[in-house]
XYZ file of C-alpha atoms in Angstrom:
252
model
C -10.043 -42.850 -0.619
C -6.804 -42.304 -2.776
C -4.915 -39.169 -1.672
C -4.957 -37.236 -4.546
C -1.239 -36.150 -6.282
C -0.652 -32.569 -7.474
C 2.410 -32.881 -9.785
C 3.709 -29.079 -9.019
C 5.347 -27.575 -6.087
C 3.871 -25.562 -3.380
C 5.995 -22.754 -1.478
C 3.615 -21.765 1.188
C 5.166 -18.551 2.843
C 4.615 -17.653 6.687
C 5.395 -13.963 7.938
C 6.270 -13.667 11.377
C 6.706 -11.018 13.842
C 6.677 -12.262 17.544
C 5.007 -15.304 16.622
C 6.735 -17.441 18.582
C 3.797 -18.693 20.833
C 1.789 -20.211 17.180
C 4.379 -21.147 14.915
C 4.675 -24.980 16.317
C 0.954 -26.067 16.170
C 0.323 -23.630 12.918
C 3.356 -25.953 10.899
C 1.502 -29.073 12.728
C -1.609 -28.300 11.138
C -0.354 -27.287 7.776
C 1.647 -30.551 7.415
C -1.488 -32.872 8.640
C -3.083 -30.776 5.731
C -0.897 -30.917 3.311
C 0.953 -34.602 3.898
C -2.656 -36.201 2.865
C -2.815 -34.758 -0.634
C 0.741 -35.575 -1.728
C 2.219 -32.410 -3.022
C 5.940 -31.595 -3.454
C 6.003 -28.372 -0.941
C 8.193 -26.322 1.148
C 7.438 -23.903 3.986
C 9.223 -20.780 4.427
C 8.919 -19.040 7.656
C 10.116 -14.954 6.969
C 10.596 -13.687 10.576
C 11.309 -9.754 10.203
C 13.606 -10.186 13.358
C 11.599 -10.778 16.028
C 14.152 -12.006 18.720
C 11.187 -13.871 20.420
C 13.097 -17.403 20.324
C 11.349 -18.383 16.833
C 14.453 -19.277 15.235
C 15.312 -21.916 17.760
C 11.987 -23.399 17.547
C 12.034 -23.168 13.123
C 15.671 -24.424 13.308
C 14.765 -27.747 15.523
C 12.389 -29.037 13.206
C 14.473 -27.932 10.088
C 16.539 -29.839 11.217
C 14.962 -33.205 10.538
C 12.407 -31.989 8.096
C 14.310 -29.891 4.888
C 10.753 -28.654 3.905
C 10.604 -26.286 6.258
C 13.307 -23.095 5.892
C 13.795 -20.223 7.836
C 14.593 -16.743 6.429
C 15.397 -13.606 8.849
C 14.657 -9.689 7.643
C 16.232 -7.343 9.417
C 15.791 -3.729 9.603
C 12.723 -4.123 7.296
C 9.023 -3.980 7.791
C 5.971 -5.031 6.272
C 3.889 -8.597 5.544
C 4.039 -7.569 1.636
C 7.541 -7.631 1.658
C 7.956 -10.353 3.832
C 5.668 -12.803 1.295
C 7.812 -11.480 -1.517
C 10.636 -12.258 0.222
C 9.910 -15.417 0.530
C 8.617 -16.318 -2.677
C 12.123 -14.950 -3.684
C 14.138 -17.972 -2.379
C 11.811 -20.711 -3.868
C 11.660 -22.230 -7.843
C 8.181 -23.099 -6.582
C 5.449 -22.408 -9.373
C 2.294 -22.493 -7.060
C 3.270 -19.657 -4.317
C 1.021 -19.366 -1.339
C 0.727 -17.444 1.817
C -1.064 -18.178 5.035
C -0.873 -15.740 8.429
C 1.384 -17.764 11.550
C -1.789 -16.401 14.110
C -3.777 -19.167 13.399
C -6.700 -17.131 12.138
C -6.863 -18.862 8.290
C -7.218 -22.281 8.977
C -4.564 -24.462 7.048
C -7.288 -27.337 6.765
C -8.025 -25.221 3.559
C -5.264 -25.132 1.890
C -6.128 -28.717 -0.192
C -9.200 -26.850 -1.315
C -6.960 -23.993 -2.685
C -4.263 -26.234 -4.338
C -7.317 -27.713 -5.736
C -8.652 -24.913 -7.401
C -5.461 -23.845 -8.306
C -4.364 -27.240 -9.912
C -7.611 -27.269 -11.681
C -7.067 -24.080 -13.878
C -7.274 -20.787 -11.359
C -4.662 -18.488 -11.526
C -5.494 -17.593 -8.045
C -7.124 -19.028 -5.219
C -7.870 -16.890 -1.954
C -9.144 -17.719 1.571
C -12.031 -15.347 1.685
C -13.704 -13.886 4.998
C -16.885 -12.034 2.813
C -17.826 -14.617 0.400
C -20.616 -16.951 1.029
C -20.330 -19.725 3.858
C -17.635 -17.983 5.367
C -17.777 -16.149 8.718
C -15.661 -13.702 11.337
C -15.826 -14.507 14.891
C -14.733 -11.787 17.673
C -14.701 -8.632 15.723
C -16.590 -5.398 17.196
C -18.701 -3.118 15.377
C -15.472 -0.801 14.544
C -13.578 -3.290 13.339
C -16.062 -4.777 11.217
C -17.186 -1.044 9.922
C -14.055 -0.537 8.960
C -12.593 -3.801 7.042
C -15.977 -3.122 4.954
C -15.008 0.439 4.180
C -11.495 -0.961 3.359
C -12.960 -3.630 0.733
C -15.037 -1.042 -0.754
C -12.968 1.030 -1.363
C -11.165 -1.643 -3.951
C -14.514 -1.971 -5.670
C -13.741 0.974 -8.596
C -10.238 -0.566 -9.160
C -11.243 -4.792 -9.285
C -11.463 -5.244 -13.198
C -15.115 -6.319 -14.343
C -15.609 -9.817 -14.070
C -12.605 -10.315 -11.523
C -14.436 -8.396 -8.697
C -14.073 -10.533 -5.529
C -15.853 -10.123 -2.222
C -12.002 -10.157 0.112
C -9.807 -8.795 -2.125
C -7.500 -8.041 1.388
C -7.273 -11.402 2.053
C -4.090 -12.833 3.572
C -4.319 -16.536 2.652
C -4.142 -17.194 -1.093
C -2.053 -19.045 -3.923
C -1.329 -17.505 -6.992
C 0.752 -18.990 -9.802
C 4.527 -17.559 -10.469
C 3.822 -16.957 -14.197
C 0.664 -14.629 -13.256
C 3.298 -12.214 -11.318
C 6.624 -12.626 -12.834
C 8.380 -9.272 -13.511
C 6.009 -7.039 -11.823
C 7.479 -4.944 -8.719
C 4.916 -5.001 -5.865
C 4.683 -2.483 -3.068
C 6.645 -3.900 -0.377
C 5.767 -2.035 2.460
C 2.194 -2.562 3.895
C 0.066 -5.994 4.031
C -2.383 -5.834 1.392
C -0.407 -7.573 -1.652
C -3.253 -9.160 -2.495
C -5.031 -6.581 -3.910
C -2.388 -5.577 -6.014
C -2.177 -8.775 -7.841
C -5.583 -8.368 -8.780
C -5.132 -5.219 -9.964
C -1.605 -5.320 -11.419
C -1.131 -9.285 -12.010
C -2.055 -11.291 -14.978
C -4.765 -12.971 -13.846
C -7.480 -14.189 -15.817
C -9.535 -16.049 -13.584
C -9.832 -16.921 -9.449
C -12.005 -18.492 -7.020
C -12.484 -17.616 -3.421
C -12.998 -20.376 -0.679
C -15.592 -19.448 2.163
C -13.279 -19.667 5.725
C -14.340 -19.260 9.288
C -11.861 -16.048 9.935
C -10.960 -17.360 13.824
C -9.546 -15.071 17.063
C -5.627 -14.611 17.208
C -3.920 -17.806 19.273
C -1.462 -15.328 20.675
C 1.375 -12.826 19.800
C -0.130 -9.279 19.435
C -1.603 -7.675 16.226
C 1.128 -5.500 13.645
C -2.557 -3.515 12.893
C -2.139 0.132 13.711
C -1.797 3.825 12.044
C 0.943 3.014 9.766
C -0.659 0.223 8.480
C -3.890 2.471 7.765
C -1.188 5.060 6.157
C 0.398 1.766 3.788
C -2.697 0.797 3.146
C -4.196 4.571 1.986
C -0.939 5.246 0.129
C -1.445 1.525 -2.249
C -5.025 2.727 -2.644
C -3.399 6.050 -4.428
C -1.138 4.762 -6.610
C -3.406 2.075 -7.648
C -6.079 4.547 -8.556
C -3.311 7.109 -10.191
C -1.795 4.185 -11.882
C -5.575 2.817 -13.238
C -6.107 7.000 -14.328
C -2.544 6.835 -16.227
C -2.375 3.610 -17.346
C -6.187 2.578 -18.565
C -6.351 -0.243 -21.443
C -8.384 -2.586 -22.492
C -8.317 -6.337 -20.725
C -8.311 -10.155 -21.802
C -11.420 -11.858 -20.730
C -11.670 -13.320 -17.458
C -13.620 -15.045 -15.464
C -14.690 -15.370 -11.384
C -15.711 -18.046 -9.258
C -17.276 -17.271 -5.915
């Protein structure tokens, strides 16, 4: 079978914080992925100073492959930043972000250039809709990443409601987000592209959500208090700012 050719770019942003012990098999993996559909890409690793060695290991393979960059944060916090960082320093069109723990598997990321190249104006890794599955979680956890996701349900516009809307591995296209100003703090940019970008239609693709590879999680109370202060604003801005929308369309 003929690879196929996507004539776009891809800039496939990684956020890292003491990631050190994932990021060499995680770019192994995406490049086995992405080298068999023949895509113009570039992957840019945004460490928010993690001092854990990463920047030796990023800057040995840059070395010899000029796909892969490394950009360094410092005295900032947050994966939403970190993504828009990233997608900062690229002319890409197709912008994508995948987590460095090696929980979204990059063996989907043809499927969501596929959608993507096909029409979507966004494509997300999704944990909820159906086929996929989450391994390892307890009760708690799982209680409350459902609480989180309904919560979203009353701001998701009709016909663009999606079953992971906090999803951390999807591609969106530039023009859908140009000129908007996202939260930067906090790690649920997703959602606010629903809600604030111009997108007219997206398609989730089912993943098997795996256990961290190591590193430790960046989960804790002020991501809870991000998270809580996104869902205001969202919900004051939807109150303020209500109009009607273009139609759109979903495909689960």
């Amino acid at each position: 079978m003929q690879p196929q050719i996507f004539p776009e770019k891809l800039a496939l942003v990684i956020p890292t914080r003491y990631e050190a012990g994932n990021i060499l098999s995680l770019l192994h993996r995406i490049h086995a992925a992405l080298d068999g559909v023949e895509i113009g890409y570039e992957l840019l690793i945004v460490d928010d100073d993690s001092g854990d060695g990463i920047a030796d290991l990023v800057s040995a393979i840059s070395q010899s492959d000029t796909r892969v960059r490394f950009l360094v944060r410092r005295g900032e916090r947050g994966l939403s930043g970190a993504i828009l960082h990233g997608w900062q320093h690229t002319d890409a069109e197709i912008l994508g972000v995948i987590d460095a723990d090696l929980q979204h598997p990059p063996e989907l990321l043809p499927d969501l250039l596929t959608a993507i190249i096909e029409g979507c104006d966004l494509a997300v890794g999704s944990r909820y809709s159906k086929g996929a599955a989450v391994s390892g979680w307890n009760p708690i956890r799982r209680f409350i990443s459902t609480a989180a996701v309904l919560a979203t349900r009353p701001l998701q516009r009709n016909g663009l409601r999606i079953c992971d809307p906090l999803s951390g591995f999807f591609m969106v296209r530039r023009r859908c987000i140009d000129g908007i100003l996202f939260q930067k703090t906090g790690f649920k940019l997703l959602l606010e592209i629903l809600v604030r970008g111009r997108i007219r239609s997206v398609k989730e693709i089912p993943l098997t959500f795996g256990l961290r590879h190591s590193g430790r999680s960046k989960a804790g109370l002020r991501t809870m208090f991000d998270y809580a202060a996104l869902l205001a604003r969202l919900y004051r801005e939807r109150l303020i700012h209500a109009s009607p929308t273009p139609a759109i369309t979903a495909d689960h």
